[in-house]
mmCIF file of C-alpha atoms in Angstrom:
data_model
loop_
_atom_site.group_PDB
_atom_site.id
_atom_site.type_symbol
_atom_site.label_atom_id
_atom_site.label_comp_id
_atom_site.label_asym_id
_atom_site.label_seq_id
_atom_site.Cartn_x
_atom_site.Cartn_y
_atom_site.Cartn_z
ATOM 1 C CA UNK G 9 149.383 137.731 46.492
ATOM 2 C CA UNK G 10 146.295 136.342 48.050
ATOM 3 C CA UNK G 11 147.624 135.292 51.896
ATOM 4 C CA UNK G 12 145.674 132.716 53.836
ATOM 5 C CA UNK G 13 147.523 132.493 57.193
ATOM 6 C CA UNK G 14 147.784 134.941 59.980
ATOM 7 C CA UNK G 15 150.381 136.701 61.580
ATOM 8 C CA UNK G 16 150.869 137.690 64.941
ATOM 9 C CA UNK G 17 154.174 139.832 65.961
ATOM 10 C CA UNK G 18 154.811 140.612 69.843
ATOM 11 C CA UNK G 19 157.138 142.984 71.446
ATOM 12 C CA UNK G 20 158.628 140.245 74.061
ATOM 13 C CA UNK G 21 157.826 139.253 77.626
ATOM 14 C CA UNK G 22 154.864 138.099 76.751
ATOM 15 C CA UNK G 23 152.894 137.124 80.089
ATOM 16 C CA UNK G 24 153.375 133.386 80.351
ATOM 17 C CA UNK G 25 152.430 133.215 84.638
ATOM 18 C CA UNK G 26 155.484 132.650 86.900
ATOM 19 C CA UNK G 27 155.495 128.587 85.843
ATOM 20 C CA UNK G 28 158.034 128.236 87.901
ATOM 21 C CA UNK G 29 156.559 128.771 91.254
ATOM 22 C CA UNK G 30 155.198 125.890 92.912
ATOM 23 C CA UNK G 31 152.244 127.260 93.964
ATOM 24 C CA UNK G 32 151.148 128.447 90.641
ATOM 25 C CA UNK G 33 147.867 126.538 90.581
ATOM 26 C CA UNK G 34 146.937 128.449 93.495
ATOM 27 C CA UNK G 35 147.789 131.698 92.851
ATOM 28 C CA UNK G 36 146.539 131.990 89.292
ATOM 29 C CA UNK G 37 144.266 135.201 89.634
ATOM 30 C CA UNK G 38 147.843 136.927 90.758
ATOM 31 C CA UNK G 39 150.205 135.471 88.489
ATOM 32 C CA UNK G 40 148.616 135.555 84.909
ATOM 33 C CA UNK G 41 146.169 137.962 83.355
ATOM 34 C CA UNK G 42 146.606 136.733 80.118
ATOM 35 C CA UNK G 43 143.776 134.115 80.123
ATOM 36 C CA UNK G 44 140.560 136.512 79.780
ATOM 37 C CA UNK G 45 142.716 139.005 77.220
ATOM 38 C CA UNK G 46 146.112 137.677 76.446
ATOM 39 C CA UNK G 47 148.227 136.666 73.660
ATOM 40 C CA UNK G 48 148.269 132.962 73.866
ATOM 41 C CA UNK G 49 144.787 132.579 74.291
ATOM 42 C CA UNK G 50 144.202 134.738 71.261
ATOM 43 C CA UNK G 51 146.738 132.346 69.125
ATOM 44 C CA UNK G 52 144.858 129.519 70.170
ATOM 45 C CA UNK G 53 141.519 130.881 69.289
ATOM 46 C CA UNK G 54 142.476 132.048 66.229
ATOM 47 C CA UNK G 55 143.569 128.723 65.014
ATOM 48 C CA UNK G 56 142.706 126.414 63.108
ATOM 49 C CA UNK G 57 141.174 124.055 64.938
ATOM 50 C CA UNK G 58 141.545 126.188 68.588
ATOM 51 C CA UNK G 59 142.690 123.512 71.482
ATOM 52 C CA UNK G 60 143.703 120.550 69.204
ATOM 53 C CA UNK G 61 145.486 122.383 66.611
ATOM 54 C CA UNK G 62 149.351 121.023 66.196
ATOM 55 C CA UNK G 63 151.145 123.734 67.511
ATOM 56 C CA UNK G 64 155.646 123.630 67.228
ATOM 57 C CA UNK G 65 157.481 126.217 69.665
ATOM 58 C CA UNK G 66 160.881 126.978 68.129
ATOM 59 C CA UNK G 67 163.660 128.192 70.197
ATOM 60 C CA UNK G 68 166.134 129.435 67.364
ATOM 61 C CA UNK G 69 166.893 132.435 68.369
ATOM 62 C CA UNK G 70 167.366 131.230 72.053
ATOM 63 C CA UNK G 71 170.646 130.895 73.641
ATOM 64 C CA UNK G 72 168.829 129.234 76.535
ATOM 65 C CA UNK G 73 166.282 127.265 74.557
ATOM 66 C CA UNK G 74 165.812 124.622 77.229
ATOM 67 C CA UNK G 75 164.157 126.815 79.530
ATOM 68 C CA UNK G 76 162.524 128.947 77.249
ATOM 69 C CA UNK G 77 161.182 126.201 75.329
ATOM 70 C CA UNK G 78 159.251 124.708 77.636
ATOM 71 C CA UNK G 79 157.416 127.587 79.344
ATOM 72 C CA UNK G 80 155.921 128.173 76.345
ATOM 73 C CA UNK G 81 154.243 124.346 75.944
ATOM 74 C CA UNK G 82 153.105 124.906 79.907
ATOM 75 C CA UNK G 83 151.665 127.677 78.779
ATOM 76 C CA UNK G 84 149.895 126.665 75.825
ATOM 77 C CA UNK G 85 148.974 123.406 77.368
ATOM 78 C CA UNK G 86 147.286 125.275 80.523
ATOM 79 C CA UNK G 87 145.275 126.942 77.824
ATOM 80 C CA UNK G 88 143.523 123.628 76.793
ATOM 81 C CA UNK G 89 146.219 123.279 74.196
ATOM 82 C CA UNK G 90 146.556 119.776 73.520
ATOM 83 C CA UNK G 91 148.714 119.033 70.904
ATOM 84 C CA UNK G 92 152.394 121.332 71.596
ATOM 85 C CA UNK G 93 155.395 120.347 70.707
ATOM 86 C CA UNK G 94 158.890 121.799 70.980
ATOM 87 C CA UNK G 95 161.285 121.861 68.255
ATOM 88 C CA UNK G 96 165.146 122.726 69.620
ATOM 89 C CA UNK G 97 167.144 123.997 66.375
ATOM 90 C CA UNK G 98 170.529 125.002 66.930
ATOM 91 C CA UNK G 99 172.091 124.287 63.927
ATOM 92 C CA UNK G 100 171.607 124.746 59.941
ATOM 93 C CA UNK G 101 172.022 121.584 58.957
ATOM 94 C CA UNK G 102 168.940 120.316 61.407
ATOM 95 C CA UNK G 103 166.397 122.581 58.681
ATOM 96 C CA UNK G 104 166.568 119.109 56.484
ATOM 97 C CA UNK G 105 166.068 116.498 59.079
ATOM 98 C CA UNK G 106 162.996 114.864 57.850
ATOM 99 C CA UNK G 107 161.326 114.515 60.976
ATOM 100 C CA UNK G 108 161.524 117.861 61.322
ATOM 101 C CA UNK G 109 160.376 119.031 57.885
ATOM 102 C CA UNK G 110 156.888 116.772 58.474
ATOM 103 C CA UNK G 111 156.339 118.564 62.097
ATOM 104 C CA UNK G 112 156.182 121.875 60.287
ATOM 105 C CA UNK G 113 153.875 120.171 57.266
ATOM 106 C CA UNK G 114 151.747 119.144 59.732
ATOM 107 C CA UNK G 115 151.678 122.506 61.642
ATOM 108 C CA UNK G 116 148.654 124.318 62.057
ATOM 109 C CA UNK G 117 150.929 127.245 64.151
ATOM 110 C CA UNK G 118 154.431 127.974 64.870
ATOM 111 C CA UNK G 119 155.828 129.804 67.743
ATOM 112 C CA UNK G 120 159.191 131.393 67.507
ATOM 113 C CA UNK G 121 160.720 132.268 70.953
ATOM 114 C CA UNK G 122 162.829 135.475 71.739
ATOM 115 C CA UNK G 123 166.530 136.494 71.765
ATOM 116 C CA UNK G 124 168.387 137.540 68.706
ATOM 117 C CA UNK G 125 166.907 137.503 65.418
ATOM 118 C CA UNK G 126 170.257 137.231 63.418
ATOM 119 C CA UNK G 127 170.498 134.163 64.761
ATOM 120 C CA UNK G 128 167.229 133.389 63.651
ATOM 121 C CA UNK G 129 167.595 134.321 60.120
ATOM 122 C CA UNK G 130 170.788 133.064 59.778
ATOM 123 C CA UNK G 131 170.157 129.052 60.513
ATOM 124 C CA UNK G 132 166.686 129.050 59.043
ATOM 125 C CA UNK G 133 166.797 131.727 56.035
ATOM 126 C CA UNK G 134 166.778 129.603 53.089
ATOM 127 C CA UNK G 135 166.289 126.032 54.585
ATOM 128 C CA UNK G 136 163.862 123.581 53.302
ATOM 129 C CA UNK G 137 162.310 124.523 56.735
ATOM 130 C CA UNK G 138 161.860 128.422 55.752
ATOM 131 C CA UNK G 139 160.049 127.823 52.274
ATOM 132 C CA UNK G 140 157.428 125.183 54.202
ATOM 133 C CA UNK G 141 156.717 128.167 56.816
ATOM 134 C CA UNK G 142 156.186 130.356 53.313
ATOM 135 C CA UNK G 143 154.088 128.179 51.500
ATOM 136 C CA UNK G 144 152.220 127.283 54.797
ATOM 137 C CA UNK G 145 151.476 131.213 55.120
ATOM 138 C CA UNK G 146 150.584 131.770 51.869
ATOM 139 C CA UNK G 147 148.474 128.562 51.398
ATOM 140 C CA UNK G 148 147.053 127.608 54.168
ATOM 141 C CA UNK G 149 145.012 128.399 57.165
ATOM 142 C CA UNK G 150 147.943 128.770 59.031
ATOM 143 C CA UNK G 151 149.585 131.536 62.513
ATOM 144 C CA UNK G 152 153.429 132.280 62.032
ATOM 145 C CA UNK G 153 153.549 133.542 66.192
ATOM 146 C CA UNK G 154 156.942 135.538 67.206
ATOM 147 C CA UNK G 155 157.735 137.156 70.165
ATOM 148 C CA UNK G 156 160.861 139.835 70.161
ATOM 149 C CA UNK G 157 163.534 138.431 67.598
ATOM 150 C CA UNK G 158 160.365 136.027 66.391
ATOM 151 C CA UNK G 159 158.436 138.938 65.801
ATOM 152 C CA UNK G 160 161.378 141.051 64.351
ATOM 153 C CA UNK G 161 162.277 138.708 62.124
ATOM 154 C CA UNK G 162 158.886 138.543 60.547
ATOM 155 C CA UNK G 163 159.165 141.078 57.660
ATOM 156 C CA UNK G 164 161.255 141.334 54.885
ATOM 157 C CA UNK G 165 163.182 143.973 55.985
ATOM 158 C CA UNK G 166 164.859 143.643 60.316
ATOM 159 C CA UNK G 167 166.470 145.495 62.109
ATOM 160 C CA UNK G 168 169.176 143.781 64.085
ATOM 161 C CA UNK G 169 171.572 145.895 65.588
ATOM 162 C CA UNK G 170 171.152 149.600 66.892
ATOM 163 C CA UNK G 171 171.586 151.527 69.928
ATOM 164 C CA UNK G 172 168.402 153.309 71.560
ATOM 165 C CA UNK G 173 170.273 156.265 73.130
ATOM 166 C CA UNK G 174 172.071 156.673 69.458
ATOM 167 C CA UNK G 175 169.682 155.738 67.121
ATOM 168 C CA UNK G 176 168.894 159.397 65.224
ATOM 169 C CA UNK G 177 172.743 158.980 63.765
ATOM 170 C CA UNK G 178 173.235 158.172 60.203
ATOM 171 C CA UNK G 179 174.406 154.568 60.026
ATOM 172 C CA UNK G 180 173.707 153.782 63.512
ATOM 173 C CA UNK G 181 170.987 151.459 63.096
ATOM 174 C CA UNK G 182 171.626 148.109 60.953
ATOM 175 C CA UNK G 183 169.085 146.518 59.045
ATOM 176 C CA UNK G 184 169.208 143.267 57.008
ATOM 177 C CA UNK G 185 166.682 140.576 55.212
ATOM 178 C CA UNK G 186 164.010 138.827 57.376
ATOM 179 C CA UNK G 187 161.925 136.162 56.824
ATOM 180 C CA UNK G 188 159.806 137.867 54.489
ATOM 181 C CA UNK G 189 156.043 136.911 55.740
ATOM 182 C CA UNK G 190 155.370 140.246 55.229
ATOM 183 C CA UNK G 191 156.295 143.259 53.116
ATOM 184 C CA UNK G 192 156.501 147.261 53.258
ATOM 185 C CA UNK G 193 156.960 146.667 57.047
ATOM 186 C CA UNK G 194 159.714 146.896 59.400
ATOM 187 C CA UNK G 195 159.348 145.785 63.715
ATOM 188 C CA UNK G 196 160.899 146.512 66.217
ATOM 189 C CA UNK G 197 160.105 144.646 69.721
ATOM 190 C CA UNK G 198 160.142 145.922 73.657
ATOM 191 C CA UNK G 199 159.532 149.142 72.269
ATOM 192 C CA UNK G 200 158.874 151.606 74.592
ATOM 193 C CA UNK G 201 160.939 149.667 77.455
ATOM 194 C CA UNK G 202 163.807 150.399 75.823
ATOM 195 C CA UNK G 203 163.010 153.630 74.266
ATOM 196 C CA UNK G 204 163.739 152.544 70.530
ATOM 197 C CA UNK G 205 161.389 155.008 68.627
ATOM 198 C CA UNK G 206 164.648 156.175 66.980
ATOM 199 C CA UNK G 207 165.494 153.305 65.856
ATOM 200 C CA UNK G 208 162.548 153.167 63.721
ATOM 201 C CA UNK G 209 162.457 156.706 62.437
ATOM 202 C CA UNK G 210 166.096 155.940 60.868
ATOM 203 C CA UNK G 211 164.676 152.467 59.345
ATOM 204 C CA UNK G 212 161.527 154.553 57.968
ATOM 205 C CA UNK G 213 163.346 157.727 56.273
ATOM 206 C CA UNK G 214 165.450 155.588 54.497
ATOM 207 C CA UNK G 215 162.947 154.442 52.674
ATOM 208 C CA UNK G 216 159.267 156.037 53.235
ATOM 209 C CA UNK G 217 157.121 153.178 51.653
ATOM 210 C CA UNK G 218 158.155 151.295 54.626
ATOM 211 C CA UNK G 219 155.514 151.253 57.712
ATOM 212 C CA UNK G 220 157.472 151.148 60.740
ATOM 213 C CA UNK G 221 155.597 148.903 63.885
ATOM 214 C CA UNK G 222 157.075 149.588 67.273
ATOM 215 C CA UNK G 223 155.970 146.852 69.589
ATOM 216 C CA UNK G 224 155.604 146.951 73.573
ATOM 217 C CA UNK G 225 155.770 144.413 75.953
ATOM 218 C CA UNK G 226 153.221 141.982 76.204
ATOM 219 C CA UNK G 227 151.835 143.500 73.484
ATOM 220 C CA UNK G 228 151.448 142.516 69.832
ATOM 221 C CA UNK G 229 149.251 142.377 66.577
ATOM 222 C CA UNK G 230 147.066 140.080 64.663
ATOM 223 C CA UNK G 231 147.684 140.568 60.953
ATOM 224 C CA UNK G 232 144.550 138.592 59.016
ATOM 225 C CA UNK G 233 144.860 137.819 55.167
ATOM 226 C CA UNK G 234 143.308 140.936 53.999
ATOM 227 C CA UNK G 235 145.908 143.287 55.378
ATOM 228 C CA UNK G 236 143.877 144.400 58.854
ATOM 229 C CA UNK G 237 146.067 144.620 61.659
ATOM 230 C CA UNK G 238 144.602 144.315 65.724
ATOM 231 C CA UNK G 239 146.564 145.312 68.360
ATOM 232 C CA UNK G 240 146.507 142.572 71.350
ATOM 233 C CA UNK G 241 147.900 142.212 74.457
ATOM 234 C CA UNK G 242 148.028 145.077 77.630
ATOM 235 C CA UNK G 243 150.444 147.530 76.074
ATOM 236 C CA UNK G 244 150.907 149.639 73.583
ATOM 237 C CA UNK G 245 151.979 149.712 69.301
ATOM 238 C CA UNK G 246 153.855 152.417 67.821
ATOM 239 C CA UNK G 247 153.370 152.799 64.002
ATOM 240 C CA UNK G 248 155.549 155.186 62.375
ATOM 241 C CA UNK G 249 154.520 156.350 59.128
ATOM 242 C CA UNK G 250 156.971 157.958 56.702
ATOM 243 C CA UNK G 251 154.907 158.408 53.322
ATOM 244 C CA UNK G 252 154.371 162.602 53.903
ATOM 245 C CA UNK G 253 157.836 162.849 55.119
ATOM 246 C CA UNK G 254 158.501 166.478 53.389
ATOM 247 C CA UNK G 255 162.413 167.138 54.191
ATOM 248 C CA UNK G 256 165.009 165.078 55.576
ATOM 249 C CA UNK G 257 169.146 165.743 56.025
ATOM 250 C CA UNK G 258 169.620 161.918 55.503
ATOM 251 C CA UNK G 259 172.061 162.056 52.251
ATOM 252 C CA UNK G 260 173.342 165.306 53.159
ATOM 253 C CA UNK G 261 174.957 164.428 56.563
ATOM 254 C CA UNK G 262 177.960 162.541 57.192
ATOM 255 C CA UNK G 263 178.117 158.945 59.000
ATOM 256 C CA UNK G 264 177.505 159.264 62.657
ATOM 257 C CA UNK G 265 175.655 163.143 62.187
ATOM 258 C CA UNK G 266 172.172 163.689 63.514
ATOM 259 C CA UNK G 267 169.410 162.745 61.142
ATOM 260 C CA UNK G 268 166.480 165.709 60.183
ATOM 261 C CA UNK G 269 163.204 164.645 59.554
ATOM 262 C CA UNK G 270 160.091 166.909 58.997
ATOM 263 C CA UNK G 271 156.067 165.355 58.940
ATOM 264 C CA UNK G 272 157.164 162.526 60.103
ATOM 265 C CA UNK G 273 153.963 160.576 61.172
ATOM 266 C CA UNK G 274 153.157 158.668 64.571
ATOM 267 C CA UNK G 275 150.187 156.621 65.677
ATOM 268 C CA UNK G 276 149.758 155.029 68.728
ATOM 269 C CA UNK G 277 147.306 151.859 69.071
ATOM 270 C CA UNK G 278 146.250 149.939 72.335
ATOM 271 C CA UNK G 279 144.068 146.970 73.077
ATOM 272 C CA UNK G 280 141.815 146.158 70.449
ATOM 273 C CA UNK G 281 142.583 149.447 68.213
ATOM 274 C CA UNK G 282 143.050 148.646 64.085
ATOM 275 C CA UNK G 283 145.070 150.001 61.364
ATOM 276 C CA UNK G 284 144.386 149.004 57.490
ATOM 277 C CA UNK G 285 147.464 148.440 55.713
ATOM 278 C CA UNK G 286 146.024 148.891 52.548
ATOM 279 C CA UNK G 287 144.000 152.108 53.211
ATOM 280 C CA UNK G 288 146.392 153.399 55.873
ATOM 281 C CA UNK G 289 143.529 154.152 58.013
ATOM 282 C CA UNK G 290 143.218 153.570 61.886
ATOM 283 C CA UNK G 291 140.587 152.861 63.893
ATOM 284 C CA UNK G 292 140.166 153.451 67.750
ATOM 285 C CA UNK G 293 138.174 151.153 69.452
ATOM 286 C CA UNK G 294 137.037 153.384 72.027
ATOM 287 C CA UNK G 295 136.868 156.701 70.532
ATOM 288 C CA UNK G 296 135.822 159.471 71.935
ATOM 289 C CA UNK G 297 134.618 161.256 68.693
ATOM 290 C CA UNK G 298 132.552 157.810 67.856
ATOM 291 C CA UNK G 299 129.375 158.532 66.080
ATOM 292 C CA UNK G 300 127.551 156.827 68.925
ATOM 293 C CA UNK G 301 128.952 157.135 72.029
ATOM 294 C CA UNK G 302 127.401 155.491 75.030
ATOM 295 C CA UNK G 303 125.971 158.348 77.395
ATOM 296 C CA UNK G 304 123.616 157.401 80.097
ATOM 297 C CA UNK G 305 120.276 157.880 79.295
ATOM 298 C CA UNK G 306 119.421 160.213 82.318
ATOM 299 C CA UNK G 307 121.481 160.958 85.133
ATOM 300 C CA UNK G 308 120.394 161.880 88.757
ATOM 301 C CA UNK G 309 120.950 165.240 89.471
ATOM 302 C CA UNK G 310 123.240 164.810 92.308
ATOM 303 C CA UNK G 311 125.356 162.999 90.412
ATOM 304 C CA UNK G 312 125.977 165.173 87.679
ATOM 305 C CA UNK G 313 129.360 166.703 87.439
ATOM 306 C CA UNK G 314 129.524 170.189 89.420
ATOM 307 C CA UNK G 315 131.457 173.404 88.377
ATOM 308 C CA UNK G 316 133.558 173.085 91.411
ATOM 309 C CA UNK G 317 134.080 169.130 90.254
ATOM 310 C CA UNK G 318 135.734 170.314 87.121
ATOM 311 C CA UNK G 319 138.236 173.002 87.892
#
């Protein structure tokens, strides 16, 4: 399927500035960093139509959507955003209010906030409201933007339950359907915070084809149509890759019994790295076995490195 809109998945806490200090105006060079190289300000550029593109926040998965909600249209509107609006929907049967369904038509990007992504899936999965997100995605120039259960919920396959410290036992991690923007992937958000590499090496040996994406904190990727993915943000992404798995215990072992895995792969990506989901290939941005690496052209003799300097 030929995809026109973008993705981008983040791991949660997302740096928004402290909006809620008074003095915020003031004390912007301490409180935000995310204006020169963050998240939002890559959403907005990749846009549409960058500062006047309709942007909808939707605090779904929220059980506090009234202050989450609104940081994030601050936050976007001290970008230069000018058109953010906030869409509160607690319930199902709010997916068919007409005014609604025309916000999202009229969409250029949609924002889903953080907390639990079964929630998510389970109000919107479905809904008139879910296939105009699809068919925006597919169809149009258009960012599906997800923080932490936003960003979980992404793919067709979630993880929504699962503890980090037990995650390597059969059965212990649960997955279930997801929005399904994309396919052959499976996230997992505040990644290494919470130390939930685990989780994902259960969700990948169950089925191999399956790219597992560990996301950090204020970290996340830009997914473009033709499958190249760019990590963003300060942190780090995890991608586990299960297709040279060799052995595993997995249907051997009963419920609850430590999982095996052998050649199980692991990349790591920071700022500005890419991985090819079509060729499976990664590139480092800032490699040290580049072709052409940057080396001064000559370098005073005092101040080349010693022997002494590297012992």
């Amino acid at each position: 399927m030929n995809i026109k809109g973008k993705l981008v998945i983040i791991g949660g806490a997302v740096d928004k500035g402290s909006f809620t200090e008074a003095s915020f105006d003031k004390n912007i060079a301490n409180n935000l960093n995310f204006f020169e190289k963050g998240i939002l300000r890559r959403i907005i550029n990749e846009s549409k139509h960058h500062e006047d593109s309709r942007i909808e926040v939707i605090t779904t998965a929220s059980v506090i959507p009234k202050e989450v909600g609104p940081q994030y249209v601050k936050a976007f509107e001290y970008l230069k955003a000018k058109n953010v609006g906030l869409l509160n929907i607690e319930r199902r049967e709010q997916t068919n209010d007409p005014e609604i369904l025309e916000r999202m038509r009229a969409a250029d990007v949609v924002m889903f906030t953080g907390g639990d992504q079964l929630r998510l899936t389970s109000i919107l999965g479905g809904t008139k409201l879910h296939d105009i997100i699809l068919d925006k995605f597919r169809n149009e120039e258009f960012i599906y933007a997800g923080t932490s259960a936003g960003a979980a919920a992404a793919s067709n396959n979630m993880i929504y339950q699962g503890s980090s410290q037990e995650a390597l036992l059969k059965g212990e991690v649960k997955i279930t359907s997801g929005l399904s923007l994309i396919q052959n992937v499976i996230i997992d958000t505040h990644f290494v915070q919470r130390g939930r590499i685990g989780r994902l090496f259960q969700a990948v040996v169950g089925n191999p084809r399956v790219l597992g994406i560990g996301l950090g904190e204020d970290t996340g990727l830009l997914i473009t149509s033709d499958g190249r993915m760019e990590a963003i943000g300060s942190g780090l992404v995890i991608l586990v890759d299960g297709r040279n798995i060799a052995d595993t215990n997995l249907t051997q072992v009963e419920m609850g019994r430590p999982i095996s895995i052998n050649n199980l792969t692991v990349h790591v990506m920071s700022m500005y790295d890419t991985y090819d989901l079509n060729t499976h290939r990664m590139d480092i941005h800032n490699s040290q076995y580049a072709s052409e690496l940057i080396i001064p052209a000559e370098a005073d003799d005092d101040k080349k490195p010693q022997a002494e300097d590297l012992e």
